[in-house]
Amino acid sequence: GQSLEQPSEVTAVEGAIVQINCTYQTSGFYGLSWYQQHDGGAPTFLSYNALDGLEETGRFSSFLSRSDSYGYLLLQELQMKDSASYFCAVRVESGNTPLVFGKGTRLSVIA
Amino acid sequence: DADVTQTPRNRITKTGKRIMLECSQTKGHDRMYWYRQDPGLGLRLIYYSFDVKDINKGEISDGYSVSRQAQAKFSLSLESAIPNQTALYFCATGTARQETQYFGPGTRLLVL
């Protein structure tokens, strides 16, 4: 089967930096995605890594190490509006396969 | 207007009833998905379709069926609803070339 592990909850202070980790054990791997979901809302795409290294998009960065089957989402200069659930997702095969999602990490940003 | 719409947004039904959840998209995507979300369990795939004539079971398809009426429409049916099908249901779309999936606003279903 496919397995993605991420912490269930993380709490961080406004203005700080937080890292949300994701480790995966899957039958194949083509890329790691991150999605954000606010309470009562739909998941929205944040980032995608197919190759090792860091991808930066504004305050958010995503990192991938294929050899370690590991990635993380880094949120800098945390804002209250960043309080949400964050899901990692793996593309197991190229092209015609759906994503496999982790169970999500609930991030609470406190003042 | 929203690119991916779901109807209804909320639904209360009784055990044994047949219900249909509908999804429409204006993004022109060929791929459509139905997910179920339960607290602490993330997003679990029910069914997916890569084309009007293509239907595939996902991780938790038992008790559900789908119909891809057109490229833009993908409906999910519960033939005989049961209380453990109470959940938040999301439709999503995507393409072969893009990694992004676009989610609808969700349908909150309560089965009594």
Coordinates of N, CA and C in Angstrom, one line a residue:
Chain A
G1 N 0.8 -1.2 0.0 CA 0.0 0.0 0.0 C 0.8 1.2 0.0
Q2 N 0.2 2.4 0.0 CA 0.8 3.7 -0.1 C 0.7 4.3 1.3
S3 N 1.8 4.9 1.8 CA 1.8 5.5 3.1 C 2.5 6.9 3.1
L4 N 1.8 7.9 3.6 CA 2.4 9.2 3.8 C 2.2 9.6 5.2
E5 N 3.3 10.0 5.9 CA 3.2 10.4 7.3 C 3.5 11.8 7.4
Q6 N 2.7 12.5 8.2 CA 2.9 13.9 8.5 C 2.4 14.2 9.9
P7 N 2.9 15.1 10.7 CA 2.4 15.3 12.0 C 0.9 15.8 11.9
S8 N 0.2 15.4 12.9 CA -1.3 15.7 12.9 C -1.5 17.2 13.3
E9 N -0.7 17.7 14.2 CA -0.9 19.1 14.6 C 0.5 19.8 14.8
V10 N 0.5 21.1 14.5 CA 1.7 21.9 14.8 C 1.2 23.3 15.2
T11 N 1.8 23.9 16.2 CA 1.5 25.2 16.7 C 2.7 26.1 16.6
A12 N 2.5 27.3 16.1 CA 3.7 28.2 16.0 C 3.2 29.6 16.2
V13 N 4.2 30.5 16.5 CA 3.9 31.9 16.9 C 3.9 32.8 15.6
E14 N 3.0 33.7 15.6 CA 2.9 34.7 14.5 C 4.3 35.3 14.3
G15 N 4.7 35.4 13.0 CA 6.0 36.0 12.7 C 7.1 35.0 12.6
A16 N 6.9 33.8 13.2 CA 8.0 32.8 13.3 C 8.0 32.0 12.0
I17 N 8.9 30.9 12.0 CA 9.0 30.0 10.9 C 8.6 28.6 11.3
V18 N 7.9 27.9 10.5 CA 7.4 26.5 10.9 C 7.7 25.6 9.7
Q19 N 8.1 24.4 10.0 CA 8.3 23.4 9.0 C 7.4 22.2 9.2
I20 N 6.7 21.8 8.2 CA 5.8 20.6 8.2 C 6.4 19.5 7.4
N21 N 6.7 18.4 8.0 CA 7.4 17.3 7.4 C 6.5 16.3 6.8
C22 N 6.9 15.6 5.8 CA 6.1 14.5 5.1 C 7.1 13.4 4.7
T23 N 6.9 12.2 5.2 CA 7.7 11.1 4.7 C 6.7 10.1 4.0
Y24 N 7.2 9.5 3.0 CA 6.4 8.7 2.2 C 7.0 7.3 1.9
Q25 N 6.1 6.3 1.8 CA 6.5 5.0 1.4 C 5.5 4.6 0.3
T26 N 5.9 4.7 -0.9 CA 4.9 4.4 -2.0 C 5.6 3.5 -3.0
S27 N 4.8 2.9 -3.8 CA 5.3 1.9 -4.8 C 6.0 2.6 -5.9
G28 N 5.8 3.8 -6.1 CA 6.6 4.6 -7.1 C 6.5 6.1 -6.6
F29 N 7.3 6.9 -7.3 CA 7.3 8.3 -7.0 C 7.6 9.2 -8.2
Y30 N 6.8 10.1 -8.4 CA 7.0 11.1 -9.5 C 7.0 12.5 -9.0
G31 N 6.5 12.8 -7.8 CA 6.5 14.1 -7.3 C 5.7 14.3 -6.1
L32 N 6.0 15.3 -5.3 CA 5.4 15.6 -4.0 C 4.7 17.0 -4.1
S33 N 3.4 17.0 -3.8 CA 2.6 18.3 -3.8 C 2.2 18.6 -2.4
W34 N 1.9 19.9 -2.2 CA 1.4 20.4 -1.0 C 0.1 21.2 -1.2
Y35 N -0.9 21.0 -0.4 CA -2.2 21.6 -0.5 C -2.5 22.3 0.9
Q36 N -3.2 23.4 0.8 CA -3.7 24.1 2.0 C -5.2 24.1 2.1
Q37 N -5.7 23.8 3.3 CA -7.2 23.8 3.4 C -7.6 24.6 4.7
H38 N -8.3 25.7 4.5 CA -8.8 26.4 5.7 C -10.1 25.8 6.1
D39 N -10.4 26.0 7.4 CA -11.7 25.4 7.9 C -12.9 25.7 7.1
G40 N -13.6 24.7 6.7 CA -14.8 25.0 5.9 C -14.6 25.2 4.4
G41 N -13.3 25.2 4.0 CA -13.0 25.5 2.6 C -12.5 24.3 1.9
A42 N -12.1 24.5 0.6 CA -11.6 23.4 -0.2 C -10.1 23.4 -0.2
P43 N -9.5 22.3 -0.4 CA -8.0 22.3 -0.6 C -7.6 23.1 -1.8
T44 N -6.5 23.9 -1.6 CA -5.9 24.6 -2.7 C -4.4 24.3 -2.9
F45 N -4.0 24.2 -4.1 CA -2.6 23.9 -4.4 C -1.6 24.9 -3.9
L46 N -0.5 24.4 -3.3 CA 0.5 25.3 -2.9 C 1.8 25.2 -3.7
S47 N 2.3 23.9 -3.9 CA 3.6 23.7 -4.5 C 3.7 22.3 -5.0
Y48 N 4.7 22.1 -5.8 CA 5.0 20.8 -6.3 C 6.5 20.6 -6.5
N49 N 7.1 19.5 -6.1 CA 8.5 19.2 -6.3 C 8.6 17.8 -7.0
A50 N 9.3 17.8 -8.1 CA 9.6 16.6 -8.7 C 11.1 16.2 -8.6
L51 N 11.9 17.2 -8.4 CA 13.3 17.0 -8.2 C 13.8 17.4 -6.8
D52 N 14.9 16.9 -6.4 CA 15.5 17.2 -5.1 C 15.8 18.7 -5.0
G53 N 15.5 19.3 -3.9 CA 15.9 20.7 -3.7 C 14.7 21.5 -3.1
L54 N 15.0 22.8 -3.1 CA 14.0 23.7 -2.5 C 13.4 24.5 -3.6
E55 N 12.0 24.6 -3.5 CA 11.3 25.5 -4.4 C 10.6 26.6 -3.5
E56 N 10.8 27.8 -3.9 CA 10.3 28.9 -3.1 C 9.2 29.7 -3.9
T57 N 8.2 30.0 -3.1 CA 7.1 30.8 -3.7 C 6.6 31.7 -2.6
G58 N 7.2 32.9 -2.6 CA 6.9 33.9 -1.6 C 7.3 33.5 -0.2
R59 N 6.3 33.5 0.8 CA 6.7 33.1 2.1 C 6.7 31.6 2.3
F60 N 6.3 30.8 1.3 CA 6.2 29.4 1.4 C 7.4 28.8 0.5
S61 N 8.0 27.7 1.1 CA 9.0 27.0 0.3 C 8.7 25.5 0.5
S62 N 9.1 24.7 -0.5 CA 8.9 23.2 -0.3 C 10.2 22.6 -0.7
F63 N 10.5 21.5 0.0 CA 11.8 20.8 -0.2 C 11.5 19.3 -0.4
L64 N 12.4 18.7 -1.2 CA 12.2 17.3 -1.5 C 13.6 16.6 -1.5
S65 N 13.7 15.5 -0.8 CA 14.8 14.6 -0.9 C 14.3 13.2 -1.3
R66 N 14.5 12.9 -2.6 CA 14.0 11.6 -3.1 C 14.7 10.4 -2.4
S67 N 16.0 10.6 -2.2 CA 16.8 9.5 -1.6 C 16.3 9.2 -0.2
D68 N 15.8 10.2 0.5 CA 15.3 10.0 1.9 C 13.8 9.8 1.9
S69 N 13.1 9.8 0.8 CA 11.6 9.7 0.7 C 11.0 10.7 1.7
Y70 N 11.4 12.0 1.6 CA 11.1 13.0 2.6 C 10.9 14.3 1.9
G71 N 10.0 15.1 2.4 CA 9.9 16.5 2.0 C 9.3 17.3 3.1
Y72 N 9.4 18.6 2.9 CA 8.8 19.5 3.9 C 8.3 20.7 3.3
L73 N 7.3 21.3 4.0 CA 6.8 22.7 3.6 C 7.3 23.6 4.7
L74 N 7.8 24.7 4.2 CA 8.4 25.7 5.2 C 7.6 27.0 5.0
L75 N 7.0 27.5 6.1 CA 6.2 28.7 6.1 C 7.0 29.8 6.9
Q76 N 7.3 30.9 6.3 CA 8.1 31.9 7.0 C 7.1 33.1 7.3
E77 N 7.6 33.9 8.2 CA 6.8 35.1 8.6 C 5.4 34.8 8.8
L78 N 5.1 33.8 9.6 CA 3.8 33.3 9.8 C 2.8 34.4 10.1
Q79 N 1.6 34.2 9.5 CA 0.5 35.1 9.8 C -0.7 34.3 10.3
M80 N -1.6 35.0 11.0 CA -2.7 34.3 11.5 C -3.5 33.6 10.4
K81 N -3.5 34.2 9.2 CA -4.3 33.6 8.2 C -3.7 32.3 7.7
D82 N -2.5 31.9 8.1 CA -1.9 30.7 7.7 C -2.4 29.5 8.5
S83 N -3.2 29.8 9.6 CA -3.8 28.7 10.3 C -4.7 27.9 9.4
A84 N -4.4 26.7 9.2 CA -5.1 25.8 8.2 C -4.6 24.4 8.4
S85 N -5.1 23.5 7.6 CA -4.6 22.2 7.4 C -3.8 22.1 6.2
Y86 N -2.6 21.4 6.3 CA -1.7 21.3 5.1 C -1.6 19.8 4.8
F87 N -1.7 19.5 3.5 CA -1.7 18.1 3.1 C -0.5 17.9 2.1
C88 N 0.3 16.8 2.3 CA 1.2 16.5 1.3 C 0.5 15.4 0.4
A89 N 0.9 15.3 -0.8 CA 0.4 14.3 -1.7 C 1.4 13.8 -2.7
V90 N 1.4 12.6 -3.0 CA 2.4 12.0 -3.9 C 1.8 11.5 -5.2
R91 N 2.5 11.8 -6.3 CA 2.1 11.2 -7.6 C 2.9 9.9 -7.7
V92 N 2.3 8.8 -7.6 CA 2.9 7.5 -7.5 C 3.5 7.1 -8.9
E93 N 2.7 7.3 -9.9 CA 3.1 7.0 -11.3 C 2.9 8.2 -12.2
S94 N 3.6 8.2 -13.3 CA 3.4 9.3 -14.2 C 2.1 9.3 -14.9
G95 N 1.6 10.4 -15.3 CA 0.4 10.6 -16.1 C -0.8 10.1 -15.5
N96 N -1.3 8.9 -15.8 CA -2.7 8.5 -15.5 C -2.9 7.9 -14.1
T97 N -2.4 8.5 -13.1 CA -2.8 8.0 -11.8 C -3.1 9.2 -10.9
P98 N -4.1 9.0 -10.0 CA -4.4 10.1 -9.0 C -3.3 10.3 -8.0
L99 N -3.4 11.4 -7.3 CA -2.6 11.7 -6.2 C -3.0 10.8 -5.0
V100 N -2.0 10.5 -4.1 CA -2.2 9.9 -2.8 C -2.0 10.9 -1.8
F101 N -2.9 11.2 -0.9 CA -2.8 12.3 0.1 C -2.4 11.8 1.4
G102 N -1.7 12.6 2.2 CA -1.5 12.3 3.6 C -2.7 12.7 4.4
K103 N -2.7 12.5 5.7 CA -3.8 12.8 6.5 C -3.9 14.2 6.9
G104 N -2.9 15.0 6.7 CA -2.9 16.4 6.9 C -2.3 16.8 8.3
T105 N -1.8 18.0 8.3 CA -1.3 18.6 9.5 C -2.0 19.9 9.8
R106 N -2.6 20.0 10.9 CA -3.3 21.2 11.3 C -2.4 22.2 12.0
L107 N -2.2 23.3 11.3 CA -1.3 24.4 11.8 C -2.1 25.4 12.5
S108 N -1.8 25.7 13.8 CA -2.4 26.8 14.5 C -1.3 27.9 14.7
V109 N -1.6 29.1 14.3 CA -0.7 30.2 14.5 C -1.3 31.0 15.6
I110 N -0.5 31.3 16.6 CA -0.9 32.0 17.8 C -0.2 33.3 18.0
A111 N -0.8 34.2 18.6 CA -0.2 35.6 18.8 C 0.9 35.6 19.8
Chain B
D1 N -17.5 33.6 -11.6 CA -18.1 32.3 -11.3 C -17.1 31.2 -11.0
A2 N -17.4 30.3 -10.1 CA -16.5 29.3 -9.7 C -16.2 28.4 -10.8
D3 N -14.9 27.9 -10.9 CA -14.6 27.0 -12.0 C -15.1 25.5 -11.7
V4 N -15.1 25.1 -10.5 CA -15.6 23.8 -10.1 C -16.8 24.0 -9.1
T5 N -18.0 23.6 -9.5 CA -19.1 23.7 -8.6 C -19.7 22.4 -8.2
Q6 N -20.2 22.3 -7.0 CA -20.8 21.1 -6.5 C -22.2 21.5 -6.0
T7 N -23.2 20.6 -6.2 CA -24.5 20.7 -5.7 C -25.0 19.4 -5.2
P8 N -25.7 19.4 -4.1 CA -25.9 20.5 -3.2 C -24.7 20.8 -2.3
R9 N -24.7 21.9 -1.6 CA -23.6 22.2 -0.7 C -23.8 21.5 0.6
N10 N -25.0 21.3 1.0 CA -25.4 20.5 2.2 C -26.5 19.6 2.0
R11 N -26.5 18.4 2.6 CA -27.6 17.5 2.3 C -27.8 16.6 3.6
I12 N -29.0 16.5 4.0 CA -29.4 15.6 5.1 C -30.3 14.5 4.5
T13 N -30.0 13.3 4.7 CA -30.8 12.2 4.2 C -31.0 11.1 5.2
K14 N -31.8 10.2 4.9 CA -32.0 9.1 5.9 C -31.4 7.8 5.3
T15 N -31.1 6.9 6.3 CA -30.5 5.6 5.9 C -31.4 4.9 4.9
G16 N -30.8 4.4 3.8 CA -31.5 3.6 2.8 C -31.9 4.5 1.6
K17 N -31.8 5.8 1.7 CA -32.2 6.6 0.6 C -31.1 6.7 -0.4
R18 N -31.5 6.9 -1.7 CA -30.5 7.1 -2.8 C -30.3 8.6 -3.0
I19 N -29.1 9.0 -3.0 CA -28.8 10.4 -3.3 C -27.8 10.5 -4.3
M20 N -27.7 11.7 -5.0 CA -26.8 12.0 -6.0 C -26.1 13.4 -5.7
L21 N -24.8 13.4 -5.7 CA -24.1 14.6 -5.6 C -23.5 15.0 -7.0
E22 N -23.6 16.2 -7.4 CA -23.2 16.6 -8.7 C -22.0 17.5 -8.7
C23 N -21.2 17.4 -9.8 CA -20.1 18.3 -9.9 C -20.0 18.7 -11.4
S24 N -19.8 20.0 -11.5 CA -19.6 20.6 -12.9 C -18.4 21.5 -12.9
Q25 N -17.7 21.5 -14.0 CA -16.5 22.3 -14.1 C -16.5 23.1 -15.5
T26 N -15.9 24.3 -15.4 CA -15.8 25.1 -16.6 C -14.3 25.3 -17.0
K27 N -13.4 24.4 -16.4 CA -12.0 24.6 -16.6 C -11.5 23.8 -17.9
G28 N -12.4 23.0 -18.5 CA -12.0 22.3 -19.7 C -11.1 21.1 -19.4
H29 N -11.0 20.7 -18.1 CA -10.1 19.6 -17.8 C -10.8 18.3 -18.1
D30 N -9.9 17.3 -18.5 CA -10.4 16.0 -18.8 C -10.5 15.1 -17.6
R31 N -9.8 15.4 -16.6 CA -9.8 14.5 -15.4 C -10.6 15.0 -14.3
M32 N -11.4 14.1 -13.7 CA -12.3 14.5 -12.6 C -12.2 13.4 -11.5
Y33 N -12.4 13.9 -10.3 CA -12.2 13.0 -9.1 C -13.2 13.3 -8.1
W34 N -13.6 12.2 -7.3 CA -14.4 12.4 -6.1 C -13.6 11.9 -4.9
Y35 N -13.6 12.8 -3.9 CA -12.9 12.4 -2.7 C -13.9 12.5 -1.5
R36 N -13.5 11.8 -0.5 CA -14.3 11.9 0.8 C -13.3 12.4 1.8
Q37 N -13.7 13.3 2.7 CA -12.9 13.7 3.8 C -13.6 13.5 5.1
D38 N -12.9 12.8 6.0 CA -13.4 12.6 7.4 C -12.3 13.2 8.3
P39 N -12.7 13.7 9.5 CA -11.7 14.3 10.4 C -10.6 13.3 10.7
G40 N -9.3 13.8 10.5 CA -8.2 13.0 10.9 C -7.8 11.9 9.8
L41 N -8.6 11.8 8.8 CA -8.3 10.8 7.8 C -7.9 11.4 6.4
G42 N -7.8 12.7 6.3 CA -7.4 13.3 5.1 C -8.4 13.1 4.0
L43 N -7.9 13.1 2.7 CA -8.7 13.0 1.5 C -8.5 11.6 1.0
R44 N -9.6 10.9 0.9 CA -9.6 9.5 0.3 C -10.4 9.5 -1.0
L45 N -9.7 8.8 -2.0 CA -10.3 8.8 -3.3 C -11.4 7.8 -3.4
I46 N -12.5 8.2 -4.0 CA -13.7 7.3 -4.2 C -13.7 6.7 -5.6
Y47 N -13.7 7.6 -6.6 CA -13.7 7.3 -8.0 C -13.0 8.4 -8.7
Y48 N -12.5 8.0 -9.9 CA -11.9 9.0 -10.8 C -12.1 8.7 -12.2
S49 N -12.0 9.7 -13.1 CA -12.3 9.5 -14.5 C -11.3 10.4 -15.3
F50 N -10.7 9.8 -16.3 CA -9.7 10.6 -17.1 C -10.3 11.0 -18.4
D51 N -11.6 10.5 -18.7 CA -12.2 10.8 -19.9 C -13.7 10.4 -19.8
V52 N -14.5 10.9 -20.6 CA -15.9 10.6 -20.5 C -16.2 9.0 -20.5
K53 N -15.4 8.3 -21.2 CA -15.6 6.8 -21.3 C -14.7 6.1 -20.3
D54 N -14.1 6.8 -19.4 CA -13.1 6.1 -18.5 C -13.6 6.4 -17.1
I55 N -13.8 5.3 -16.3 CA -14.2 5.3 -14.9 C -13.4 4.3 -14.2
N56 N -12.8 4.8 -13.0 CA -11.9 3.9 -12.3 C -12.3 4.0 -10.8
K57 N -12.2 2.9 -10.1 CA -12.4 2.8 -8.7 C -11.2 3.4 -7.9
G58 N -11.5 4.1 -6.8 CA -10.4 4.5 -6.0 C -10.3 3.7 -4.8
E59 N -9.8 4.2 -3.7 CA -9.5 3.5 -2.5 C -10.7 3.0 -1.8
I60 N -11.8 3.8 -1.8 CA -13.0 3.5 -1.0 C -14.3 3.5 -1.9
S61 N -14.4 2.8 -2.9 CA -15.5 2.9 -3.8 C -16.7 2.1 -3.4
D62 N -16.6 1.2 -2.5 CA -17.8 0.4 -2.0 C -18.9 1.3 -1.5
G63 N -20.1 1.0 -2.0 CA -21.3 1.8 -1.6 C -21.5 3.0 -2.4
Y64 N -20.6 3.3 -3.4 CA -20.7 4.5 -4.2 C -20.7 4.0 -5.7
S65 N -21.3 4.9 -6.6 CA -21.2 4.7 -8.0 C -21.1 6.1 -8.6
V66 N -20.6 6.2 -9.8 CA -20.4 7.5 -10.5 C -20.9 7.4 -11.9
S67 N -21.1 8.6 -12.5 CA -21.4 8.7 -13.9 C -20.7 10.0 -14.4
R68 N -20.1 9.8 -15.6 CA -19.4 10.9 -16.3 C -20.3 11.3 -17.5
Q69 N -21.2 12.2 -17.2 CA -22.2 12.5 -18.3 C -21.7 13.3 -19.4
A70 N -20.6 14.0 -19.2 CA -20.0 14.8 -20.2 C -18.6 15.2 -19.6
Q71 N -17.8 15.8 -20.5 CA -16.5 16.1 -20.0 C -16.6 17.0 -18.7
A72 N -17.6 17.9 -18.7 CA -17.7 18.9 -17.6 C -18.5 18.4 -16.4
K73 N -19.1 17.2 -16.5 CA -20.0 16.8 -15.4 C -19.6 15.4 -14.9
F74 N -19.5 15.3 -13.6 CA -19.2 14.0 -12.9 C -20.0 13.9 -11.7
S75 N -20.9 12.9 -11.6 CA -21.8 12.8 -10.4 C -21.5 11.6 -9.6
L76 N -21.7 11.7 -8.4 CA -21.5 10.6 -7.4 C -22.8 10.2 -6.8
S77 N -23.1 8.9 -6.8 CA -24.3 8.4 -6.2 C -24.1 7.5 -5.0
L78 N -24.9 7.6 -4.0 CA -25.0 6.7 -2.9 C -26.3 5.9 -3.1
E79 N -26.2 4.6 -3.5 CA -27.4 3.9 -3.9 C -28.3 3.7 -2.7
S80 N -27.7 3.4 -1.5 CA -28.5 3.2 -0.3 C -27.7 3.8 0.8
A81 N -27.9 5.0 1.2 CA -27.0 5.7 2.1 C -27.1 5.1 3.5
I82 N -25.9 5.1 4.1 CA -25.8 4.6 5.5 C -25.0 5.6 6.4
P83 N -25.2 5.6 7.7 CA -24.7 6.7 8.5 C -23.2 6.8 8.4
N84 N -22.4 5.8 8.2 CA -20.9 6.0 8.1 C -20.5 6.6 6.8
Q85 N -21.5 7.0 5.9 CA -21.2 7.7 4.7 C -21.3 9.3 5.0
T86 N -21.6 9.6 6.2 CA -21.6 11.0 6.7 C -20.2 11.5 6.6
A87 N -20.0 12.5 5.8 CA -18.7 13.1 5.5 C -18.8 14.3 4.7
L88 N -17.6 14.9 4.4 CA -17.5 16.0 3.5 C -17.0 15.5 2.1
Y89 N -17.7 15.7 1.1 CA -17.3 15.2 -0.3 C -16.8 16.3 -1.2
F90 N -15.7 16.0 -1.8 CA -15.1 17.0 -2.7 C -14.9 16.4 -4.1
C91 N -15.3 17.2 -5.1 CA -15.0 16.9 -6.5 C -13.7 17.7 -6.8
A92 N -12.9 17.2 -7.7 CA -11.7 17.9 -8.2 C -11.5 17.6 -9.6
T93 N -10.8 18.5 -10.3 CA -10.4 18.3 -11.7 C -8.9 18.5 -11.9
G94 N -8.4 18.0 -13.0 CA -7.0 18.2 -13.3 C -6.7 17.8 -14.7
T95 N -5.5 18.0 -15.1 CA -5.1 17.6 -16.5 C -3.8 16.7 -16.4
A96 N -3.5 16.1 -17.5 CA -2.4 15.2 -17.6 C -1.1 16.0 -17.4
R97 N -1.1 17.2 -17.9 CA 0.2 18.0 -18.0 C 0.4 18.8 -16.7
Q98 N -0.6 19.1 -16.0 CA -0.4 19.9 -14.8 C -0.5 19.0 -13.5
E99 N 0.3 19.4 -12.5 CA 0.2 18.7 -11.3 C -0.9 19.2 -10.4
T100 N -1.4 20.3 -10.7 CA -2.4 20.9 -9.8 C -3.8 20.2 -10.0
Q101 N -4.4 19.9 -8.8 CA -5.8 19.6 -8.8 C -6.6 20.7 -8.3
Y102 N -7.8 21.0 -8.9 CA -8.6 22.1 -8.5 C -9.9 21.5 -7.8
F103 N -10.1 21.9 -6.6 CA -11.2 21.3 -5.9 C -12.5 22.2 -5.9
G104 N -13.6 21.6 -5.9 CA -14.9 22.3 -5.7 C -15.0 22.6 -4.2
P105 N -16.1 23.3 -3.9 CA -16.3 23.8 -2.5 C -16.7 22.8 -1.5
G106 N -17.1 21.6 -2.0 CA -17.5 20.5 -1.1 C -19.0 20.4 -0.9
T107 N -19.4 19.2 -0.6 CA -20.8 18.9 -0.2 C -20.7 18.2 1.2
R108 N -21.4 18.8 2.1 CA -21.5 18.2 3.5 C -22.7 17.3 3.6
L109 N -22.5 16.0 3.8 CA -23.6 15.1 3.8 C -23.8 14.5 5.1
L110 N -25.0 14.5 5.6 CA -25.3 13.8 6.9 C -26.4 12.8 6.6
V111 N -26.0 11.5 7.0 CA -27.0 10.4 6.8 C -27.5 10.0 8.2
L112 N -28.8 10.1 8.4 CA -29.3 9.8 9.7 C -29.8 8.4 9.8

